Short mmCIF file of C-alpha atoms in Angstrom, two decimals:
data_model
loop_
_atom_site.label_atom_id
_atom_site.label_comp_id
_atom_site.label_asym_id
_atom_site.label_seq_id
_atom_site.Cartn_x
_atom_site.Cartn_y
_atom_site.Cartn_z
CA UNK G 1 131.19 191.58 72.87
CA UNK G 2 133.66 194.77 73.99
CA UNK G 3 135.36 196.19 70.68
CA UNK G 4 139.17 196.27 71.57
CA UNK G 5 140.05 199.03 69.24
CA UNK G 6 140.18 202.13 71.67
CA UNK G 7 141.79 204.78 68.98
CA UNK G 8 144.88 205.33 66.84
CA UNK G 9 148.27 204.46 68.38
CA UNK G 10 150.12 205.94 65.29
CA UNK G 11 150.28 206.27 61.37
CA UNK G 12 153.16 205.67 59.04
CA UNK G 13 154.65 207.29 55.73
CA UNK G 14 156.28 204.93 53.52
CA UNK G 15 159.18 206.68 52.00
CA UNK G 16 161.60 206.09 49.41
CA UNK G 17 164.66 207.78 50.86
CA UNK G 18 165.13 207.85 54.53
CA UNK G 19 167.94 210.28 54.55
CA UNK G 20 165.69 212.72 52.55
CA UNK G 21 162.57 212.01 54.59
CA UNK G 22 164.26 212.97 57.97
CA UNK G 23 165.66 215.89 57.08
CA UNK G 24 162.46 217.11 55.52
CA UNK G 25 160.51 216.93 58.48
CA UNK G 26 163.57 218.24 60.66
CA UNK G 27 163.00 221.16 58.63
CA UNK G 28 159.08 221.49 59.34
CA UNK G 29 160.22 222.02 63.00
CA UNK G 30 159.65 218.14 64.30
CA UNK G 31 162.40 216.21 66.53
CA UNK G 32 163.09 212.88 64.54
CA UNK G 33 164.23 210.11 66.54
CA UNK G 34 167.38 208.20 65.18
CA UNK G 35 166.84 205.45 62.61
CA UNK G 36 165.94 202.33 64.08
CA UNK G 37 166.95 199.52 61.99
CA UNK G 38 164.52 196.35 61.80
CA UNK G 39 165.23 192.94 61.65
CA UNK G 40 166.99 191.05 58.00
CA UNK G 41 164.08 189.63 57.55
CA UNK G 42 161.84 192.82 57.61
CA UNK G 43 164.10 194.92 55.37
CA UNK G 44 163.39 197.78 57.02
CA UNK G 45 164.38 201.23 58.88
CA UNK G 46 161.99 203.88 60.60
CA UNK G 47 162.40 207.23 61.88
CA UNK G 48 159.35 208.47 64.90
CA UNK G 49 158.37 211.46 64.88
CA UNK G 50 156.89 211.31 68.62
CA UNK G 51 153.89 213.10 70.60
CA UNK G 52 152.50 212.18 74.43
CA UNK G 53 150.00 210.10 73.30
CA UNK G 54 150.34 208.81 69.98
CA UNK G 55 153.11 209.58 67.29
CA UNK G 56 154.00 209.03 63.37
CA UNK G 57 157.00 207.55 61.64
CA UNK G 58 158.79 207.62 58.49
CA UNK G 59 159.35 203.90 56.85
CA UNK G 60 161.61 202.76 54.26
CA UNK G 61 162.93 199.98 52.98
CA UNK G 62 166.81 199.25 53.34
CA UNK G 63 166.86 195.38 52.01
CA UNK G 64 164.46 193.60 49.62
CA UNK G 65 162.79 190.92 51.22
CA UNK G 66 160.16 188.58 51.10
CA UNK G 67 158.28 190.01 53.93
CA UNK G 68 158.59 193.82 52.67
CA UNK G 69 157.45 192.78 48.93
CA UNK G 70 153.93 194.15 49.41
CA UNK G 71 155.16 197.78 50.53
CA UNK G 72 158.08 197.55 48.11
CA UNK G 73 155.13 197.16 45.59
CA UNK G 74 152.96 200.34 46.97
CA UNK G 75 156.04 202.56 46.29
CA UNK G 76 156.63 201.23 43.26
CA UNK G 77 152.95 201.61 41.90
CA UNK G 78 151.92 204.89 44.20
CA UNK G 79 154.62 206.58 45.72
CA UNK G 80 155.67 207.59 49.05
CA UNK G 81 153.02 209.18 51.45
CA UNK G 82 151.06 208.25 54.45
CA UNK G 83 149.39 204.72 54.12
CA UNK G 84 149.30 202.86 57.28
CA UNK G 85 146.60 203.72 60.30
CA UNK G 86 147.77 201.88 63.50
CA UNK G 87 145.01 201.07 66.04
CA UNK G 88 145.63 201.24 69.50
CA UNK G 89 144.69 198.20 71.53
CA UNK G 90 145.46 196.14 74.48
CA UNK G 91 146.41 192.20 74.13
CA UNK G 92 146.38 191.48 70.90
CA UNK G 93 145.64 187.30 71.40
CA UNK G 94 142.25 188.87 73.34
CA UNK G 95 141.60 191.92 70.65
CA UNK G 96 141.43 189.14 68.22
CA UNK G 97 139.06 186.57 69.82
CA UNK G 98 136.76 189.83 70.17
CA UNK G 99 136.93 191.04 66.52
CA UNK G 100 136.07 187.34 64.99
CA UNK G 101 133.00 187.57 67.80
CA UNK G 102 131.90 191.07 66.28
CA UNK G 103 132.51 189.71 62.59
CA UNK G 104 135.83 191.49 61.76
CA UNK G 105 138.02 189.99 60.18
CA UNK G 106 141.90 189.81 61.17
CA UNK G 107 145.49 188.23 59.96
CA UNK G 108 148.30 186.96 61.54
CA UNK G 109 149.77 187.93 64.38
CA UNK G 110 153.26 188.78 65.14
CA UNK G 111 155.63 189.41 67.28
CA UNK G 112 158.86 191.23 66.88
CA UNK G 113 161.72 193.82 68.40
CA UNK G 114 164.63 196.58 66.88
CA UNK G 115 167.19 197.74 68.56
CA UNK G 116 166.46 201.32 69.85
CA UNK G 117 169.28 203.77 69.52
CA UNK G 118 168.97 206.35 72.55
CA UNK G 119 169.59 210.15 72.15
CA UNK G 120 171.72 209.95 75.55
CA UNK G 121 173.77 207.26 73.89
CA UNK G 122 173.93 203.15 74.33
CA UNK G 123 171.06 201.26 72.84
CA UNK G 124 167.63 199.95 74.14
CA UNK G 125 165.00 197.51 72.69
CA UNK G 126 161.56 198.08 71.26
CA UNK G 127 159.35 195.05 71.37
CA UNK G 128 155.88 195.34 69.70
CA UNK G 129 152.82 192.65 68.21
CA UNK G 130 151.08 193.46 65.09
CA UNK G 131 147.87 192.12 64.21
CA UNK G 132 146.29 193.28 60.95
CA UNK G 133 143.20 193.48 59.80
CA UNK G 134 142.01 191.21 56.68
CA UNK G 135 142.68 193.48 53.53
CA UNK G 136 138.59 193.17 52.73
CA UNK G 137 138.23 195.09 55.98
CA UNK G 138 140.03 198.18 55.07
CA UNK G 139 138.98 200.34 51.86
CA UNK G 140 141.98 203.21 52.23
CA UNK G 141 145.63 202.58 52.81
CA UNK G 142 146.69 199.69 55.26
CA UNK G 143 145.71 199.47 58.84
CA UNK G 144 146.33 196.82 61.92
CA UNK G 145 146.66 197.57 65.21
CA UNK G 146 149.78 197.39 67.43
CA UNK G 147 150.43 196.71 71.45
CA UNK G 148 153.87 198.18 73.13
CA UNK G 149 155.65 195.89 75.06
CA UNK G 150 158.15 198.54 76.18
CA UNK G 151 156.50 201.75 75.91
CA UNK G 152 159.12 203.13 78.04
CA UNK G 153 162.22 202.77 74.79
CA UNK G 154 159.51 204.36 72.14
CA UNK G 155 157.72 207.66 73.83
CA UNK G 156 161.23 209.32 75.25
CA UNK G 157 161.30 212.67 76.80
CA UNK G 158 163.78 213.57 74.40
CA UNK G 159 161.84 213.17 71.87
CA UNK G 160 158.72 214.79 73.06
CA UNK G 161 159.54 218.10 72.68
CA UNK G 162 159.40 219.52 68.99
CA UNK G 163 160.32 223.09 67.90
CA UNK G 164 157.31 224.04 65.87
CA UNK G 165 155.23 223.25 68.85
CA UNK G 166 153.85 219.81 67.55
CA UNK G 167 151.88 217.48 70.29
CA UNK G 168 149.75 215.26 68.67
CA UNK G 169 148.15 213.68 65.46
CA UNK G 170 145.37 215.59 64.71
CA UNK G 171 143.22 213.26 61.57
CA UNK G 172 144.25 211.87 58.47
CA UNK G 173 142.15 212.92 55.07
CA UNK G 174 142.05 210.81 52.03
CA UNK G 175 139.98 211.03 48.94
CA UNK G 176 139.01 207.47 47.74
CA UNK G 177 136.67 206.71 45.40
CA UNK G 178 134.05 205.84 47.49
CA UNK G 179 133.85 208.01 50.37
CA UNK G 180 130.94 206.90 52.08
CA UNK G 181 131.70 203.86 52.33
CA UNK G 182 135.05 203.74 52.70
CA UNK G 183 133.82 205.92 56.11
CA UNK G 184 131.56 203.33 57.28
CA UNK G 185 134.69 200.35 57.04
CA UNK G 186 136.48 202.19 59.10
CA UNK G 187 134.38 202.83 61.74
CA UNK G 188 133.68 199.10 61.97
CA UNK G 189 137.17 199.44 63.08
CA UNK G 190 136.69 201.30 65.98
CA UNK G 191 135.22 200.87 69.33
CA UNK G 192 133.81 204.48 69.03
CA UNK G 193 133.41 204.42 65.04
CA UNK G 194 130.94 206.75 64.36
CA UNK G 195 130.13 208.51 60.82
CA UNK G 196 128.78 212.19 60.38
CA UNK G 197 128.92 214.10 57.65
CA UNK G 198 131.43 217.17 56.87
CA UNK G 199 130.85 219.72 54.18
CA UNK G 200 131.94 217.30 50.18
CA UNK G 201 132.64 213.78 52.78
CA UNK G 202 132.35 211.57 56.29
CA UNK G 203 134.22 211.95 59.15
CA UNK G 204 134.96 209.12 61.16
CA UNK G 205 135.48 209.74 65.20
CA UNK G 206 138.28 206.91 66.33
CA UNK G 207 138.40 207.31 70.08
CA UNK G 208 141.78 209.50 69.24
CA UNK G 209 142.47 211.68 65.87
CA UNK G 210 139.41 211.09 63.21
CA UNK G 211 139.62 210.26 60.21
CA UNK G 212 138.11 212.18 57.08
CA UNK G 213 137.19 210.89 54.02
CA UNK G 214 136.35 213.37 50.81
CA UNK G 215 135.20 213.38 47.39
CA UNK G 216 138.14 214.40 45.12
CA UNK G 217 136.71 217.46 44.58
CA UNK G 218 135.76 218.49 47.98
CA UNK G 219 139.56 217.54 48.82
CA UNK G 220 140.89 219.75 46.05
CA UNK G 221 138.89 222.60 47.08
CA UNK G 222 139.92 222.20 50.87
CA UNK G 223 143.60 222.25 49.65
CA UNK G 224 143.18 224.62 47.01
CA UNK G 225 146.59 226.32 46.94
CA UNK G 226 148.75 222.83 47.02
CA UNK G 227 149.69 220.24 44.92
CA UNK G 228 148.49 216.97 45.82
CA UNK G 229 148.79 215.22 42.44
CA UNK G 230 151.97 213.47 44.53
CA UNK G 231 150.07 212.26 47.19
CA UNK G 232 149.54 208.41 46.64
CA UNK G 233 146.43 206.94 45.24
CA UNK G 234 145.72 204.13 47.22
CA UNK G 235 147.11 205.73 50.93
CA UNK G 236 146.07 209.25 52.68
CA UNK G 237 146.40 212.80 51.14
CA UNK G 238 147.11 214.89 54.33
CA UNK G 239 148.20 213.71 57.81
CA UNK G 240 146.98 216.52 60.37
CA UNK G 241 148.96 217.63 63.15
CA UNK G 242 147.85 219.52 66.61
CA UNK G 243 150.61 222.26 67.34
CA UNK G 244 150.59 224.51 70.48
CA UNK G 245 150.39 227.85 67.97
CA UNK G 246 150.07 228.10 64.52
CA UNK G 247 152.34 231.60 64.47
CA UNK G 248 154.95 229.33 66.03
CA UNK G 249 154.49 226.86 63.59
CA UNK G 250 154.42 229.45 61.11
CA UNK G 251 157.99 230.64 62.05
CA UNK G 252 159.93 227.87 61.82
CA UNK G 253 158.25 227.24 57.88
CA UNK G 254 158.92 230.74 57.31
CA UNK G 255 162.44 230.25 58.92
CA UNK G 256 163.25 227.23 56.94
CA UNK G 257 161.87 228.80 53.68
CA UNK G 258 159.06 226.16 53.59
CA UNK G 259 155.85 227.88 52.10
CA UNK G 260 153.05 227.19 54.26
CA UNK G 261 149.47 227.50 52.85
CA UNK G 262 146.21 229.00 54.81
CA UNK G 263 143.72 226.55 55.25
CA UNK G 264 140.65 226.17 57.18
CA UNK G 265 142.63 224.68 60.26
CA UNK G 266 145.94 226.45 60.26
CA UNK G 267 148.59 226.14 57.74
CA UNK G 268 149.48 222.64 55.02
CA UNK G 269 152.99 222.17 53.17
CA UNK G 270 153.09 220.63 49.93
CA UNK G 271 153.91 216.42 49.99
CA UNK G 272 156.98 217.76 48.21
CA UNK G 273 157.95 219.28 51.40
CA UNK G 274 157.30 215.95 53.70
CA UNK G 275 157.58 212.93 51.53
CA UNK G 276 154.43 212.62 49.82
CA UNK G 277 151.58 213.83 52.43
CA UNK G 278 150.27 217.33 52.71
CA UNK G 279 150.94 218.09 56.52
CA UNK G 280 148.27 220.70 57.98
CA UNK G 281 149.24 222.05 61.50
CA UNK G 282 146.08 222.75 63.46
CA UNK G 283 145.12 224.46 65.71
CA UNK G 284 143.81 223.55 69.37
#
């Protein structure tokens, strides 16, 4: 049976002020769509952050509601920081008949639309389906996967186009408790999930952006000069960012007063700087 899962579509921060959270990441040099509110009944508002082919986006909560208890709950418990890993696939009604044949468990489906406000003015409308995976199914964070409807009101040229040369996610690290195996879940959840290892971990090849997964330690040395004590628990530690040039990127922190700290792949700002992940700009 084909594997439906062809790679990550996006990844979200949960946040707990979306005021705060936009104008953080305005200052790291990225072009942050306007808020797009969701429905009553989902509580919620997000900000994109977008790239060609994928992008990331800043959540919050703006109403308590039934539906947003659970995330209401991870903020309350863990903080704000990167959580959510969403899997690109095609029709979601097909996706699912092909995970239950490979033994991969799934939730419930749904369907649903916001209002798009458009940086030319007037408004458009985003319509996406979600489908989840079961909770047993993912040992880091929260993950589903998620087909467009109207790609053309979500990836606009406007928004491409970001002034510390951002243009794509580059990986997501985490440190859970089990590393090894919370590498091998995941790659269940890919069509090309495979596992190698990487100096203290596993990395995880997706199809798009991997997905690293450390012992504490190893994580700690990695990010040796930055606090990640405020990075949540139960989500991701550092979401990892390809940018055309890391002097370029290096300018606009330096520009914004925003210390930015060597690393192996370019240069990470503290989750006090971007809402509870350590964001490492890479380069090519």
């Amino acid at each position: 049976m084909t594997h439906p899962v062809t790679g990550i579509d996006h990844c979200y921060l949960l946040v707990e002020d979306l005021d705060r959270s936009q104008a953080q990441f305005e200052r790291l040099g990225f072009t942050v769509s306007p808020r797009g509110m969701h429905s009553p009944a989902m509580g919620s508002a997000n900000h994109t952050i977008m790239f060609p082919e994928d992008y990331f986006e800043l959540l919050g909560m703006v109403a308590e509601t039934a539906v947003n208890a659970d995330r209401r709950d991870l903020l309350s418990r863990d903080g704000e920081g990167l959580y959510a890993i969403a899997c690109r696939a095609g029709d979601l009604r097909l996706a699912e008949t092909q995970l239950a044949a490979l033994a991969i468990a799934t939730g419930e489906r749904r369907d649903f639309e916001r209002p798009v406000p458009l940086p030319g003015g007037g408004e458009g409308r985003a319509a996406f389906s979600v489908l989840p995976f079961a909770p047993h199914e993912v040992p880091v964070g929260l993950a589903f996967m998620c087909q467009h409807h109207t790609p053309e009101t979500v990836w606009l040229p406007e928004l491409l186009d970001h002034r510390n040369g951002a243009r794509g996610l580059a990986g997501a690290v985490a440190a859970p408790d089990d590393p090894e195996q919370a590498a091998q879940a995941y790659a269940r959840l890919f069509a090309a999930g495979t596992v190698t290892p990487v100096p203290g971990g596993w990395k995880v090849e997706t199809g798009s952006a991997p997905l690293t997964f450390l012992k504490d330690e190893a994580l700690r040395a990695r990010y040796a000069d930055i606090d990640l004590s405020a990075t949540p628990k139960s989500g991701f530690a550092v979401l990892q960012i390809l940018v055309d040039d890391l002097k370029r990127a290096r300018g606009v922190l330096d520009e914004a007063g925003v210390t930015g700290h060597e690393t192996e792949r370019g240069i990470a700002v503290a989750p006090a700087d971007a809402s509870g992940a350590a964001i490492e700009f890479c380069a090519p």
